[in-house]
mmCIF file of C-alpha atoms and ligand atoms in Angstrom:
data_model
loop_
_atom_site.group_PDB
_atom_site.id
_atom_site.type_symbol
_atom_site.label_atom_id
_atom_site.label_comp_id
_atom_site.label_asym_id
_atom_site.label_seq_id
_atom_site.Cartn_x
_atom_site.Cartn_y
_atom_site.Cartn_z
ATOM 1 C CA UNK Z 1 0.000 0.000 0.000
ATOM 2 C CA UNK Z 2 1.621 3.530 -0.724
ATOM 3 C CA UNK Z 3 0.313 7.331 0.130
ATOM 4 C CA UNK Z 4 -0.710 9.014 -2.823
ATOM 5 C CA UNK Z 5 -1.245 12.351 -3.153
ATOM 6 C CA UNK Z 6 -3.912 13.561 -5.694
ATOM 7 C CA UNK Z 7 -3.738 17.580 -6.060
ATOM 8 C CA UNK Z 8 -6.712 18.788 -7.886
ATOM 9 C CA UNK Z 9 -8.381 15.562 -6.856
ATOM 10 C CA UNK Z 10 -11.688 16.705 -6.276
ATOM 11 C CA UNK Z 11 -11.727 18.142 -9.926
ATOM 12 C CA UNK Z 12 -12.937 15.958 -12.718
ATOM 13 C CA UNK Z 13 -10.097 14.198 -13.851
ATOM 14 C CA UNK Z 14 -8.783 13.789 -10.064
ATOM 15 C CA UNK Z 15 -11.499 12.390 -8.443
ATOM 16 C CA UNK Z 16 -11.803 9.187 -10.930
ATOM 17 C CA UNK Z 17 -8.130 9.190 -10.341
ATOM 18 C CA UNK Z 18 -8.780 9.577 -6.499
ATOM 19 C CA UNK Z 19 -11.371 6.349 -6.876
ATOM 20 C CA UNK Z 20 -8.686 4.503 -8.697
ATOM 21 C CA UNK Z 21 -5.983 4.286 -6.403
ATOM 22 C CA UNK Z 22 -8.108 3.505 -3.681
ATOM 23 C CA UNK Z 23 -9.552 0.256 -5.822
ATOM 24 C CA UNK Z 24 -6.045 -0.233 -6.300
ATOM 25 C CA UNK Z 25 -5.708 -0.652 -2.372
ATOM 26 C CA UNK Z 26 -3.640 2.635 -1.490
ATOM 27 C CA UNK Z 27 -4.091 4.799 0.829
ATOM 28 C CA UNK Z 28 -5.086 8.622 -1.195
ATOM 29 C CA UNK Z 29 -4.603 11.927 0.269
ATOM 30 C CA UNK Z 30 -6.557 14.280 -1.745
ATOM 31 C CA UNK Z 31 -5.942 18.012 -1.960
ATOM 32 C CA UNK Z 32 -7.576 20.582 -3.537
ATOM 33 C CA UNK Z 33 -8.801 24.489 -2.985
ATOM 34 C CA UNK Z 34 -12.564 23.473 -4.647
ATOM 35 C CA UNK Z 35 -11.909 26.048 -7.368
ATOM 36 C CA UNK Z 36 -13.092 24.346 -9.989
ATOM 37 C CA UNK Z 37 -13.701 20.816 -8.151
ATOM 38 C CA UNK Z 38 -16.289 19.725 -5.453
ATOM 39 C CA UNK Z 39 -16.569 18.307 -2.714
ATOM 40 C CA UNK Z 40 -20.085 16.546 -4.309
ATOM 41 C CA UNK Z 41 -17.054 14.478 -6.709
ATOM 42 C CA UNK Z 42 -15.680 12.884 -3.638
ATOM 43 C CA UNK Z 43 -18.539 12.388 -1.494
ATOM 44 C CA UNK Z 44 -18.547 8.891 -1.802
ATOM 45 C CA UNK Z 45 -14.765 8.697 -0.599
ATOM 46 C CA UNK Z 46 -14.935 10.800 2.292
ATOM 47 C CA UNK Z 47 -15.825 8.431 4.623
ATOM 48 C CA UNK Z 48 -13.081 6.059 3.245
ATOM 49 C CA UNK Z 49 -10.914 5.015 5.888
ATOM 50 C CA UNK Z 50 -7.963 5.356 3.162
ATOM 51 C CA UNK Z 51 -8.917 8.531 1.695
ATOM 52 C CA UNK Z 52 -8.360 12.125 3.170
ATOM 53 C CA UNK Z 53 -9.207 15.088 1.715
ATOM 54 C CA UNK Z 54 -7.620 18.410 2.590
ATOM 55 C CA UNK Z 55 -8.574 21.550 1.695
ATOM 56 C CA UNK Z 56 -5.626 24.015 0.550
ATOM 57 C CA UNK Z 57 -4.218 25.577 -2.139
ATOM 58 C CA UNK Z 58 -0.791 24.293 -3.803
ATOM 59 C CA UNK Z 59 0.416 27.878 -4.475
ATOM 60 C CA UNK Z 60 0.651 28.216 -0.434
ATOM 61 C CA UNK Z 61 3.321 25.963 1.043
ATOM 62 C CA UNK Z 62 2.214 22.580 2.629
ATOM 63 C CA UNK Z 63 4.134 19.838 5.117
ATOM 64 C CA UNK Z 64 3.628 16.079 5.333
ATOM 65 C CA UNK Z 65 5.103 13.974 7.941
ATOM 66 C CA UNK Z 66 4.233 10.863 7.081
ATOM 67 C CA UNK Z 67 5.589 9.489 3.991
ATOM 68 C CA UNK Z 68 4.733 10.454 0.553
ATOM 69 C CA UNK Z 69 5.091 7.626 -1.869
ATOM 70 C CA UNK Z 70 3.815 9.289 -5.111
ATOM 71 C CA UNK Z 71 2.427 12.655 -6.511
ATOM 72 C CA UNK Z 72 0.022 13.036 -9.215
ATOM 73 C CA UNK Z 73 -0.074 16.974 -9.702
ATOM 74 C CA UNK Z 74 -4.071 17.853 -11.247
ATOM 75 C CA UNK Z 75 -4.038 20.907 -9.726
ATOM 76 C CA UNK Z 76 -4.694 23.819 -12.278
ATOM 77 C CA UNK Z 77 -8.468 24.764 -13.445
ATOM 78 C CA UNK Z 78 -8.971 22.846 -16.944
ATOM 79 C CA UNK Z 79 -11.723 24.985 -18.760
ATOM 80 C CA UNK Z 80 -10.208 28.329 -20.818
ATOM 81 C CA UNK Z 81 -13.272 30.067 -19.263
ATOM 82 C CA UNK Z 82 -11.881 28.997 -15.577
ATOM 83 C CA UNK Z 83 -8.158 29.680 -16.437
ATOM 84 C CA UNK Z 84 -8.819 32.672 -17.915
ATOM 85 C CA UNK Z 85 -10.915 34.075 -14.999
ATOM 86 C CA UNK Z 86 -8.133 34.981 -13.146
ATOM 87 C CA UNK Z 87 -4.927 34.231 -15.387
ATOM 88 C CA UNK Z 88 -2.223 35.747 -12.583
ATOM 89 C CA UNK Z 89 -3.566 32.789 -10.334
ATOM 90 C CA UNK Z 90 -3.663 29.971 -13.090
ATOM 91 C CA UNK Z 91 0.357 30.844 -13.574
ATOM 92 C CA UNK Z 92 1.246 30.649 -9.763
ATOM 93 C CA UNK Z 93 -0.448 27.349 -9.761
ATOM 94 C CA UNK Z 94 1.920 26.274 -12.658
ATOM 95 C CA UNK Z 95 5.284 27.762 -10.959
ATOM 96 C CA UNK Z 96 4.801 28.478 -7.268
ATOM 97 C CA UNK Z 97 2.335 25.797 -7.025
ATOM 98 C CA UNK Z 98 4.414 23.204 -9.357
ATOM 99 C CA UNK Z 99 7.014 23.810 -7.230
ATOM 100 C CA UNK Z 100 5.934 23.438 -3.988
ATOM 101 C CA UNK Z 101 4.960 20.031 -5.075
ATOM 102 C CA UNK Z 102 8.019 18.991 -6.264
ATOM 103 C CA UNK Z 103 9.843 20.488 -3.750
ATOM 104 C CA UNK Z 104 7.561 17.721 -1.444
ATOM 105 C CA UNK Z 105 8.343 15.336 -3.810
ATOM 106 C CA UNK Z 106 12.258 16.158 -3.498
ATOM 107 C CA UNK Z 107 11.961 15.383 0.405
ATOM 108 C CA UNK Z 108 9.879 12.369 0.408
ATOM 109 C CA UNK Z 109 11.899 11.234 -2.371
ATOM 110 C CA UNK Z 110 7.953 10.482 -4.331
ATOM 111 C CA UNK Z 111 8.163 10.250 -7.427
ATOM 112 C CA UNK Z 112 5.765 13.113 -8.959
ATOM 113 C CA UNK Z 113 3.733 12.612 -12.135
ATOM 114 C CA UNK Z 114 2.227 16.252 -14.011
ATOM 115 C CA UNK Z 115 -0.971 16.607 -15.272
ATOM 116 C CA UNK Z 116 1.019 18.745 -18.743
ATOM 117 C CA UNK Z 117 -1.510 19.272 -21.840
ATOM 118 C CA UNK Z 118 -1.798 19.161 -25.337
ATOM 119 C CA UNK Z 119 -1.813 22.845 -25.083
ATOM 120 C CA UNK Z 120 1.456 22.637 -24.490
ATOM 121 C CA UNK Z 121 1.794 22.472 -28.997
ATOM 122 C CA UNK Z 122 -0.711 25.778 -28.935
ATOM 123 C CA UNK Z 123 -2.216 25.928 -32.332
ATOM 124 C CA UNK Z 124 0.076 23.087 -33.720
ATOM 125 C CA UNK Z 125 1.868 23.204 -37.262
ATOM 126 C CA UNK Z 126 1.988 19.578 -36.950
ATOM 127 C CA UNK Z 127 -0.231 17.490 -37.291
ATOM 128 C CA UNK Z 128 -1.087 14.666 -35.298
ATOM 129 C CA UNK Z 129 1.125 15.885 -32.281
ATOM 130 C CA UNK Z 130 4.441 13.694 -31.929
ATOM 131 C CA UNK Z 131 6.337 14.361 -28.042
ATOM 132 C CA UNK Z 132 9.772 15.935 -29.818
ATOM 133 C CA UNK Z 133 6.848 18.510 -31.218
ATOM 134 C CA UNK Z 134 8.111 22.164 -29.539
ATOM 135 C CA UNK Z 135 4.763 23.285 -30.129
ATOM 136 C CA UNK Z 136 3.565 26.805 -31.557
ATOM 137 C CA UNK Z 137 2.319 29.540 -28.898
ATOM 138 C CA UNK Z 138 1.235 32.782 -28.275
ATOM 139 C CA UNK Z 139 3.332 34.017 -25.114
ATOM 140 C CA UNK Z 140 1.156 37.104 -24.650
ATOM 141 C CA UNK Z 141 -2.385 35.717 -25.352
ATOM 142 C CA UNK Z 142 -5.309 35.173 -23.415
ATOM 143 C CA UNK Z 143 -4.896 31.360 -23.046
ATOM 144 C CA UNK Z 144 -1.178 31.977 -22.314
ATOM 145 C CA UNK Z 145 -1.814 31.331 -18.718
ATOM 146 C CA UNK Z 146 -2.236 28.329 -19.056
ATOM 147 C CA UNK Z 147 0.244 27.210 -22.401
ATOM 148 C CA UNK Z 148 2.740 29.031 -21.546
ATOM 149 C CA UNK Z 149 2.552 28.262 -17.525
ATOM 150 C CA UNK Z 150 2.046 24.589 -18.391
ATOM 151 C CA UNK Z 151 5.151 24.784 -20.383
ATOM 152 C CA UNK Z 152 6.928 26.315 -17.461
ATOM 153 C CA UNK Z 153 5.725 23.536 -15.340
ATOM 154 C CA UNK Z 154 7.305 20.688 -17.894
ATOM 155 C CA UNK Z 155 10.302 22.660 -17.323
ATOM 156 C CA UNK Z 156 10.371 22.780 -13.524
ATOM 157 C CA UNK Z 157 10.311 19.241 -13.525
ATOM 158 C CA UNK Z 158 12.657 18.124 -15.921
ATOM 159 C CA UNK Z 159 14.987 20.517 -13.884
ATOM 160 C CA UNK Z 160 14.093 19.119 -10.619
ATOM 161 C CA UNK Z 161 14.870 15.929 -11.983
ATOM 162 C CA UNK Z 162 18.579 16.851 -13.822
ATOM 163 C CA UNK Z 163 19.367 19.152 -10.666
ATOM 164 C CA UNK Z 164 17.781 16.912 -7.756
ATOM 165 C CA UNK Z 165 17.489 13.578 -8.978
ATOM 166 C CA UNK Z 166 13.514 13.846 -8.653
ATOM 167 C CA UNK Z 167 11.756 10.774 -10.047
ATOM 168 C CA UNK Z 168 9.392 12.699 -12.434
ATOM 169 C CA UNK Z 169 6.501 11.271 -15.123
ATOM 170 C CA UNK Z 170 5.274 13.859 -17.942
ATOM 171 C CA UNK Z 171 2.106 12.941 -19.288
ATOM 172 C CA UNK Z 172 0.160 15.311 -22.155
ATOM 173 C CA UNK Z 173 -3.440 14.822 -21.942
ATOM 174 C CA UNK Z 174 -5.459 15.435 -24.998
ATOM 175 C CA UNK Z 175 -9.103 16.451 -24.315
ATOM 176 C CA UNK Z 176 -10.846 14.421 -22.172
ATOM 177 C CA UNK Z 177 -14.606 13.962 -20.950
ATOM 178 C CA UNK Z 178 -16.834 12.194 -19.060
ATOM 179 C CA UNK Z 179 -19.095 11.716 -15.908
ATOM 180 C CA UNK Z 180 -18.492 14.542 -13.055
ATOM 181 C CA UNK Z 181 -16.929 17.745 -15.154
ATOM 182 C CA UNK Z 182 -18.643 20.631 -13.722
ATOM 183 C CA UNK Z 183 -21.920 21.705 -14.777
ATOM 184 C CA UNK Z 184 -20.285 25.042 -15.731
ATOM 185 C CA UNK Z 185 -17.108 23.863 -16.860
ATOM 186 C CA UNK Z 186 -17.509 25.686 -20.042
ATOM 187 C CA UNK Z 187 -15.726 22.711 -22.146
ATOM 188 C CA UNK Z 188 -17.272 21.539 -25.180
ATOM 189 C CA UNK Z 189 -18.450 18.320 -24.920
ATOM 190 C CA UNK Z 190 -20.452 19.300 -21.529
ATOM 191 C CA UNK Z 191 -21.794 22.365 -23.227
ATOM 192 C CA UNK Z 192 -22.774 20.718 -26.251
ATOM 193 C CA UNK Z 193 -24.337 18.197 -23.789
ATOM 194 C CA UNK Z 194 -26.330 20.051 -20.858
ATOM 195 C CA UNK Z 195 -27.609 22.536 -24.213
ATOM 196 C CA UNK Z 196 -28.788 19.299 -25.875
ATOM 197 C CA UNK Z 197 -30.920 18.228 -23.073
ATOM 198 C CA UNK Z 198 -32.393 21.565 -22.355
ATOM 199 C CA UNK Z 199 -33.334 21.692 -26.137
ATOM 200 C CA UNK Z 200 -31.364 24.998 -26.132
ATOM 201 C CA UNK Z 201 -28.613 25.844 -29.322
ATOM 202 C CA UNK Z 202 -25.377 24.439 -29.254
ATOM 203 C CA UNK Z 203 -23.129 26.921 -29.381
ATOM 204 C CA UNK Z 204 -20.257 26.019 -32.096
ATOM 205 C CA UNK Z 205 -17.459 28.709 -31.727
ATOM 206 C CA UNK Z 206 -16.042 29.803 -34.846
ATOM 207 C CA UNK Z 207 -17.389 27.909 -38.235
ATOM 208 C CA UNK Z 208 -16.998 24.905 -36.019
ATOM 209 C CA UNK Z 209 -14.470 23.283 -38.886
ATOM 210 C CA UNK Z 210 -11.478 23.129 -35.714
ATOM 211 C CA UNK Z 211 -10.841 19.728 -34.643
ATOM 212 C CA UNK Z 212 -10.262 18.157 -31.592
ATOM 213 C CA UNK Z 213 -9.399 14.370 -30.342
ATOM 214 C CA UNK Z 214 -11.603 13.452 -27.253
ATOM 215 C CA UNK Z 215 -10.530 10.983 -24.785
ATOM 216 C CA UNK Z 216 -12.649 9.252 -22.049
ATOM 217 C CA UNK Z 217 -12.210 9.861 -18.465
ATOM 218 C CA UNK Z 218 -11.797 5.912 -17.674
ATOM 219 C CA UNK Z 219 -9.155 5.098 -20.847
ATOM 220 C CA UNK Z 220 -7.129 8.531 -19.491
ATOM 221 C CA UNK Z 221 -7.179 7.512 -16.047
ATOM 222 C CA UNK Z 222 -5.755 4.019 -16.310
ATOM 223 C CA UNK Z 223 -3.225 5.769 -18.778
ATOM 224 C CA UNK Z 224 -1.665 8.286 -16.076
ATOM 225 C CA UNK Z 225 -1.406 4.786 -13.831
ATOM 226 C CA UNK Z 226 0.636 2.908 -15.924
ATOM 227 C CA UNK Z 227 3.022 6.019 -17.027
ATOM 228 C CA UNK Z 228 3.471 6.909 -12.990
ATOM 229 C CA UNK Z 229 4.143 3.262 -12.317
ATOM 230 C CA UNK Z 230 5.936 2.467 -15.418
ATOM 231 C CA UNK Z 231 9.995 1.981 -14.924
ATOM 232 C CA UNK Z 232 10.559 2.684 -18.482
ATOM 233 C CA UNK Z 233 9.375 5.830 -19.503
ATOM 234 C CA UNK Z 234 9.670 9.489 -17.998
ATOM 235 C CA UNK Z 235 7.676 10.754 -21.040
ATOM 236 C CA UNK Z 236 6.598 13.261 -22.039
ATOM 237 C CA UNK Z 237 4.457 10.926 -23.334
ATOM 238 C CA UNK Z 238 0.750 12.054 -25.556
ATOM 239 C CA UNK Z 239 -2.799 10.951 -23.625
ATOM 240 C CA UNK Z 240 -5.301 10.732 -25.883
ATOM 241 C CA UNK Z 241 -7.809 9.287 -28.601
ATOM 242 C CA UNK Z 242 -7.004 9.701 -31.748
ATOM 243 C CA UNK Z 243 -9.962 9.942 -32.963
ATOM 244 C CA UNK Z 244 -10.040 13.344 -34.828
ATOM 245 C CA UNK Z 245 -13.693 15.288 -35.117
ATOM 246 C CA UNK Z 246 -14.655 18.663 -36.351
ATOM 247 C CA UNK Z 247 -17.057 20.469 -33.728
ATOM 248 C CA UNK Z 248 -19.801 20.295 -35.703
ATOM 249 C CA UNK Z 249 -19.385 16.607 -36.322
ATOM 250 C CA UNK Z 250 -19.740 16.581 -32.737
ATOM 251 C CA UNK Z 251 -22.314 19.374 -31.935
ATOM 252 C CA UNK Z 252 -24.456 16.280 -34.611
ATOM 253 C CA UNK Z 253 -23.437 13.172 -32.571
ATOM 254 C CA UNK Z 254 -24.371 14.942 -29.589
ATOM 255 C CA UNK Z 255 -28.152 16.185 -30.788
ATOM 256 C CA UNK Z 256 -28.301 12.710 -32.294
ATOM 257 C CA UNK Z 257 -27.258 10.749 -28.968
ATOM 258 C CA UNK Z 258 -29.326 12.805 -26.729
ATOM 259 C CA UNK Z 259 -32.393 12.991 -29.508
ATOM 260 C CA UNK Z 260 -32.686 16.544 -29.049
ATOM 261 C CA UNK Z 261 -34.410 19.135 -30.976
ATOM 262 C CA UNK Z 262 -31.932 21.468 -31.070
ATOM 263 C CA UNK Z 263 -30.046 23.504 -33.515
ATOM 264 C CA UNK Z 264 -26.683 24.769 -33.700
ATOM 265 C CA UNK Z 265 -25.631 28.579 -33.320
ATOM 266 C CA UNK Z 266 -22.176 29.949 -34.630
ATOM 267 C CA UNK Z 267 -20.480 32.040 -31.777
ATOM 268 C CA UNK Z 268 -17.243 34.491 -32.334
ATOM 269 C CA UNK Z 269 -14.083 32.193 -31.990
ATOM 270 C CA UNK Z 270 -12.164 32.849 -29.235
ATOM 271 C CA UNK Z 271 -8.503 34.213 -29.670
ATOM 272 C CA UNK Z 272 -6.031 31.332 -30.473
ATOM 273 C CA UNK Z 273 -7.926 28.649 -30.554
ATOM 274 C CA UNK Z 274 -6.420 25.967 -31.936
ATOM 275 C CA UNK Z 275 -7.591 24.871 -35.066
ATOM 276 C CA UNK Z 276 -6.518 21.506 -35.399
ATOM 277 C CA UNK Z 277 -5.619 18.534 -32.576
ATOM 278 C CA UNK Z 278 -4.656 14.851 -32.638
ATOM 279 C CA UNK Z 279 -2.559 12.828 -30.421
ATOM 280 C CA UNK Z 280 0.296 10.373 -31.758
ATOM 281 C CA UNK Z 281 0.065 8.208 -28.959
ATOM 282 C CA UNK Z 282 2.368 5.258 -30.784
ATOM 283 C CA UNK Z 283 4.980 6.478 -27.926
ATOM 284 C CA UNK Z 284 2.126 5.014 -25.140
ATOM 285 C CA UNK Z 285 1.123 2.175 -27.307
ATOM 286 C CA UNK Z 286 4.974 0.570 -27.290
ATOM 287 C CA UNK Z 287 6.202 1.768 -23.794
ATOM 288 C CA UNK Z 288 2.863 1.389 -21.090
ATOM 289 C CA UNK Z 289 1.084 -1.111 -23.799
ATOM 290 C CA UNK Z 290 -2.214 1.602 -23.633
ATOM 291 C CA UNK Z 291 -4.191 2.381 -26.098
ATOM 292 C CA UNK Z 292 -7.715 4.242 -25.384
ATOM 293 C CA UNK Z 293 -10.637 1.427 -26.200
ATOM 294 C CA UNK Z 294 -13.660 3.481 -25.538
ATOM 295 C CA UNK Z 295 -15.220 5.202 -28.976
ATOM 296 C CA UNK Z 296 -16.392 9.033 -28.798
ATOM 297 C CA UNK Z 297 -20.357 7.741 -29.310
ATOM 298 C CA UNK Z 298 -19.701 5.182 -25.886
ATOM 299 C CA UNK Z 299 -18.302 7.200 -24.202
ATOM 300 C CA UNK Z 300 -21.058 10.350 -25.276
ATOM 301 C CA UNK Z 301 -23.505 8.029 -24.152
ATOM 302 C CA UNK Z 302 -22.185 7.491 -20.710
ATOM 303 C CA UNK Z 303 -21.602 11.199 -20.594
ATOM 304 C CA UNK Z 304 -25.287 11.969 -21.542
ATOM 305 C CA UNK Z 305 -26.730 9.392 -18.646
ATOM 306 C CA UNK Z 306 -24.530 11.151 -16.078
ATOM 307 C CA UNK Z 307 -25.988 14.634 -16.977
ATOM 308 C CA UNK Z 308 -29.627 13.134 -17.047
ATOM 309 C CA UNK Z 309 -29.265 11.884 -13.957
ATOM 310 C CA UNK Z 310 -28.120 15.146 -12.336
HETATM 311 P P1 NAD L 1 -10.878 20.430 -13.221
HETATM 312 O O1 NAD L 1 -10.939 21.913 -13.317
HETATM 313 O O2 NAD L 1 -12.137 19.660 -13.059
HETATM 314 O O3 NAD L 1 -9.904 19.989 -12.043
HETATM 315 C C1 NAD L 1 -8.882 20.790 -11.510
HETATM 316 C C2 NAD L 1 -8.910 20.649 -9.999
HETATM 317 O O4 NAD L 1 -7.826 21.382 -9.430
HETATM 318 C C3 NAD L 1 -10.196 21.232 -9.391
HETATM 319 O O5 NAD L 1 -10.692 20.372 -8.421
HETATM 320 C C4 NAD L 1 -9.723 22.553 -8.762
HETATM 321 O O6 NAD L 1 -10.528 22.942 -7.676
HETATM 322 C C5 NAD L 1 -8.313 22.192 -8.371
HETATM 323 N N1 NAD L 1 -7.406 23.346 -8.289
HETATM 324 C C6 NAD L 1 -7.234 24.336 -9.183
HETATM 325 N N2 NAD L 1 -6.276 25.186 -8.767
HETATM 326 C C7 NAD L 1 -5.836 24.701 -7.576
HETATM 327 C C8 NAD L 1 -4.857 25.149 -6.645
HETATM 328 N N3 NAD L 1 -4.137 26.245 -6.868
HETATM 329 N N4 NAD L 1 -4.666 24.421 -5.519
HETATM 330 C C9 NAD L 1 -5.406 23.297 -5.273
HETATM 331 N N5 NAD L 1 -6.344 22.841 -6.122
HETATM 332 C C10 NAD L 1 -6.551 23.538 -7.257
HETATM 333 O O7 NAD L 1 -10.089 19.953 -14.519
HETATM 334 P P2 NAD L 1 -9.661 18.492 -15.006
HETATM 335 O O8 NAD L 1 -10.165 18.332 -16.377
HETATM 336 O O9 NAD L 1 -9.972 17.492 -13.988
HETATM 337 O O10 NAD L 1 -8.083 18.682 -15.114
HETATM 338 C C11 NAD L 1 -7.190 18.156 -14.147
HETATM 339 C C12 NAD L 1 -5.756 18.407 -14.603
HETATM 340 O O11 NAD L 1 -5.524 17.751 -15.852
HETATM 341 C C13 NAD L 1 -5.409 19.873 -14.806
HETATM 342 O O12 NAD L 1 -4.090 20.112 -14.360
HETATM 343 C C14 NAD L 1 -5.481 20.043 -16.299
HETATM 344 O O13 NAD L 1 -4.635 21.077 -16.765
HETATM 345 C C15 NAD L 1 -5.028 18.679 -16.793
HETATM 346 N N6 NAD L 1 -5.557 18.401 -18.145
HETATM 347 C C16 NAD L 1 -6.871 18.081 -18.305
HETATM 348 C C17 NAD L 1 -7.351 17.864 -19.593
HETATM 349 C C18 NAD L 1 -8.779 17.480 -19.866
HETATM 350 O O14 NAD L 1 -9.166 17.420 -21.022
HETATM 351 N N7 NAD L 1 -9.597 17.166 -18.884
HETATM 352 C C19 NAD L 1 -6.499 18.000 -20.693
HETATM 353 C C20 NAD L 1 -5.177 18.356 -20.472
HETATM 354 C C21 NAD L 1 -4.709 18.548 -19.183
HETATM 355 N N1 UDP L 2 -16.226 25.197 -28.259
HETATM 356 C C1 UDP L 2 -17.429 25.397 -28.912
HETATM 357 N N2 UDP L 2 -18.536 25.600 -28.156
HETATM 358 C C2 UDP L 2 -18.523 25.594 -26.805
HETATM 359 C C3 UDP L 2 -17.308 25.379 -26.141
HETATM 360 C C4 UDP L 2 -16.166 25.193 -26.912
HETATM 361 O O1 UDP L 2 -17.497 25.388 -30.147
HETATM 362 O O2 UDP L 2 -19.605 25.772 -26.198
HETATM 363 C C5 UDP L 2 -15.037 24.940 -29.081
HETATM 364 C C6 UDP L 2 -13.798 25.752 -28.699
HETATM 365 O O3 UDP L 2 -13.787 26.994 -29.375
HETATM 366 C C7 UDP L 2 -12.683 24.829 -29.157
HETATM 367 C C8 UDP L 2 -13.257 23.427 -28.947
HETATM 368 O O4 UDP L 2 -14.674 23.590 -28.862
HETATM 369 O O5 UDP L 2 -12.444 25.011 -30.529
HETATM 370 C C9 UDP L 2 -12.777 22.757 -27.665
HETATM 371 O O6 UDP L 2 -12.960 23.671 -26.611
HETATM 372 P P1 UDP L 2 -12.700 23.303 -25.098
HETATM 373 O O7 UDP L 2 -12.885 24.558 -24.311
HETATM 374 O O8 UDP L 2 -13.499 22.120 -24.743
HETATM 375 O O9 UDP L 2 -11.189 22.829 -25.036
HETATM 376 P P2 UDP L 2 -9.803 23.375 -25.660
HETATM 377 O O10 UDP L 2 -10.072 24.518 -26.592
HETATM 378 O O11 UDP L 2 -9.017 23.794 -24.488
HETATM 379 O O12 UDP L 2 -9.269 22.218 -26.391
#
């Protein structure tokens, strides 16, 4: 049994995570400032015996005394809407924040797996996105908060690890959706979702021809487990489906799945957006053996019953 700490583990992504490891028999310390998570995502591991959730946020310093096995950092808000709310605080999570984990990482020798992005290619030149990829970003845009401080977080690490000898995992995740993101998380599949089953408009940003690859929660999650636990591999290492789909292919899945009545609306596209997205994951596929098994209209479909139910 080791202690794992989840930051951001009340978020979406975190809390299957959270759920995970404790299947997996260890014992999960969960922290998180509710930002963007809830406690209503954990409440069925509070009373856990294994599981502990603390409150705090990363970008303030925190002590452990017992021992800290391993570190999966989730901590950042997801959603441009929620990153770009208050940018200045998005970055500290990314440096001060980043740091303060790794600097518990460096003292419990943990090893310490980051939550990095696909964002980290910005609006990518190539296409689909292989690791050695440097990526193409705006420094000085509105989503730069998070590109550019997720970059600065891959950096942080790999220099903790060269300078300090910290045992370090990269993992890129590639859009990803499922049960518990946020009612307002402002993402596109749960927008496209909740406005399908209030019969409202989807709202397509743009002419809705930009692509993305979308990855369920449950193919991501066992992913980030076999990368942190993996001996041969650091990574960076892509996360992902590679399924590739315009948003208007899937603004029409979604009004199909759901059987709505809606229609689509075209809404101004906001400033670098990228147009294009697609993970190589071949890099996954021959070092952890994963591969993502659950198609976009499954996976929709267990979406969709989630946000019916709620
Ligand atoms: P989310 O917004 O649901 O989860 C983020 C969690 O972190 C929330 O619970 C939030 O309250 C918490 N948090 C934010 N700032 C914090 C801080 N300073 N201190 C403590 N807690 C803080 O988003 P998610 O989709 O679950 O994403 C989790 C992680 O995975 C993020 O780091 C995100 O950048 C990364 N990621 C997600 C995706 C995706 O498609 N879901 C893609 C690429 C990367
Ligand atoms: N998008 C959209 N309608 C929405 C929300 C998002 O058309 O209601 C578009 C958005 O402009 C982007 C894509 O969907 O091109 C994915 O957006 P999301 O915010 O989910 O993730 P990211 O842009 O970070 O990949």
């Amino acid at each position: 049994m080791k202690t794992i700490l989840v930051t951001g583990g009340a978020g979406f992504l975190g809390s299957h995570l959270c759920k995970h490891l404790l299947n997996k028999k260890h014992r999960v310390v969960c922290v998180d400032n509710l930002f963007t998570g809830s406690k209503q995502n954990i409440n069925r591991l509070l009373g856990k015996p294994d599981f502990q959730f603390i409150e705090h946020d990363i970008i303030d310093p925190l002590y452990f005394e017992e021992t800290i096995d391993q570190i999966y950092n989730l901590a950042c808000p997801a959603s441009p809407v929620h990153y770009q709310a208050n940018a200045i605080r998005t970055i500290k999570a990314n440096t001060i924040g980043v740091m303060n984990m790794l600097g518990i990482a460096k003292k419990h020798n943990s090893r310490i797996l980051q939550a990095s992005t696909s964002e980290v290619y910005g609006d990518p030149l190539q296409h689909p996105q292989q690791e050695t990829y440097w990526g193409n970003v705006n420094p000085i845009g509105r989503r730069s908060c998070y590109d550019e401080g997720k970059r600065v977080a891959e950096t942080l690490f790999f220099d903790y690890h060269r300078q300090n000898k910290v045992d370090i995992r990269m993992a890129r995740i590639f859009n990803t959706y499922g049960p518990r993101m946020a009612q307002d998380d402002g993402r596109v599949v749960s927008n496209f979702i909740l406005q399908a089953l209030a019969g409202k408009d989807l709202t397509i940003y743009g002419n809705g021809q930009q692509t993305r690859s979308f990855c369920y929660v449950d193919d991501l999650i066992e992913g980030l487990y076999r990368l942190m636990n993996a001996e041969n591999l650091i990574g960076p290492v892509n996360l992902g489906n590679p399924g590739e789909f315009t948003m208007l292919e899937l603004a029409e899945k979604v009004i199909a799945l759901t059987g709505s009545k809606s229609k689509v609306i075209f809404e101004p596209l906001p400033s670098d957006d990228p147009k294009q997205r697609q993970p190589d994951v071949s890099l996954a596929k021959e070092k952890l053996g994963w591969g993502p098994i659950v198609s976009l209209n499954e996976g929709l479909k267990e979406t969709i019953k989630y946000f019916q139910k709620i």
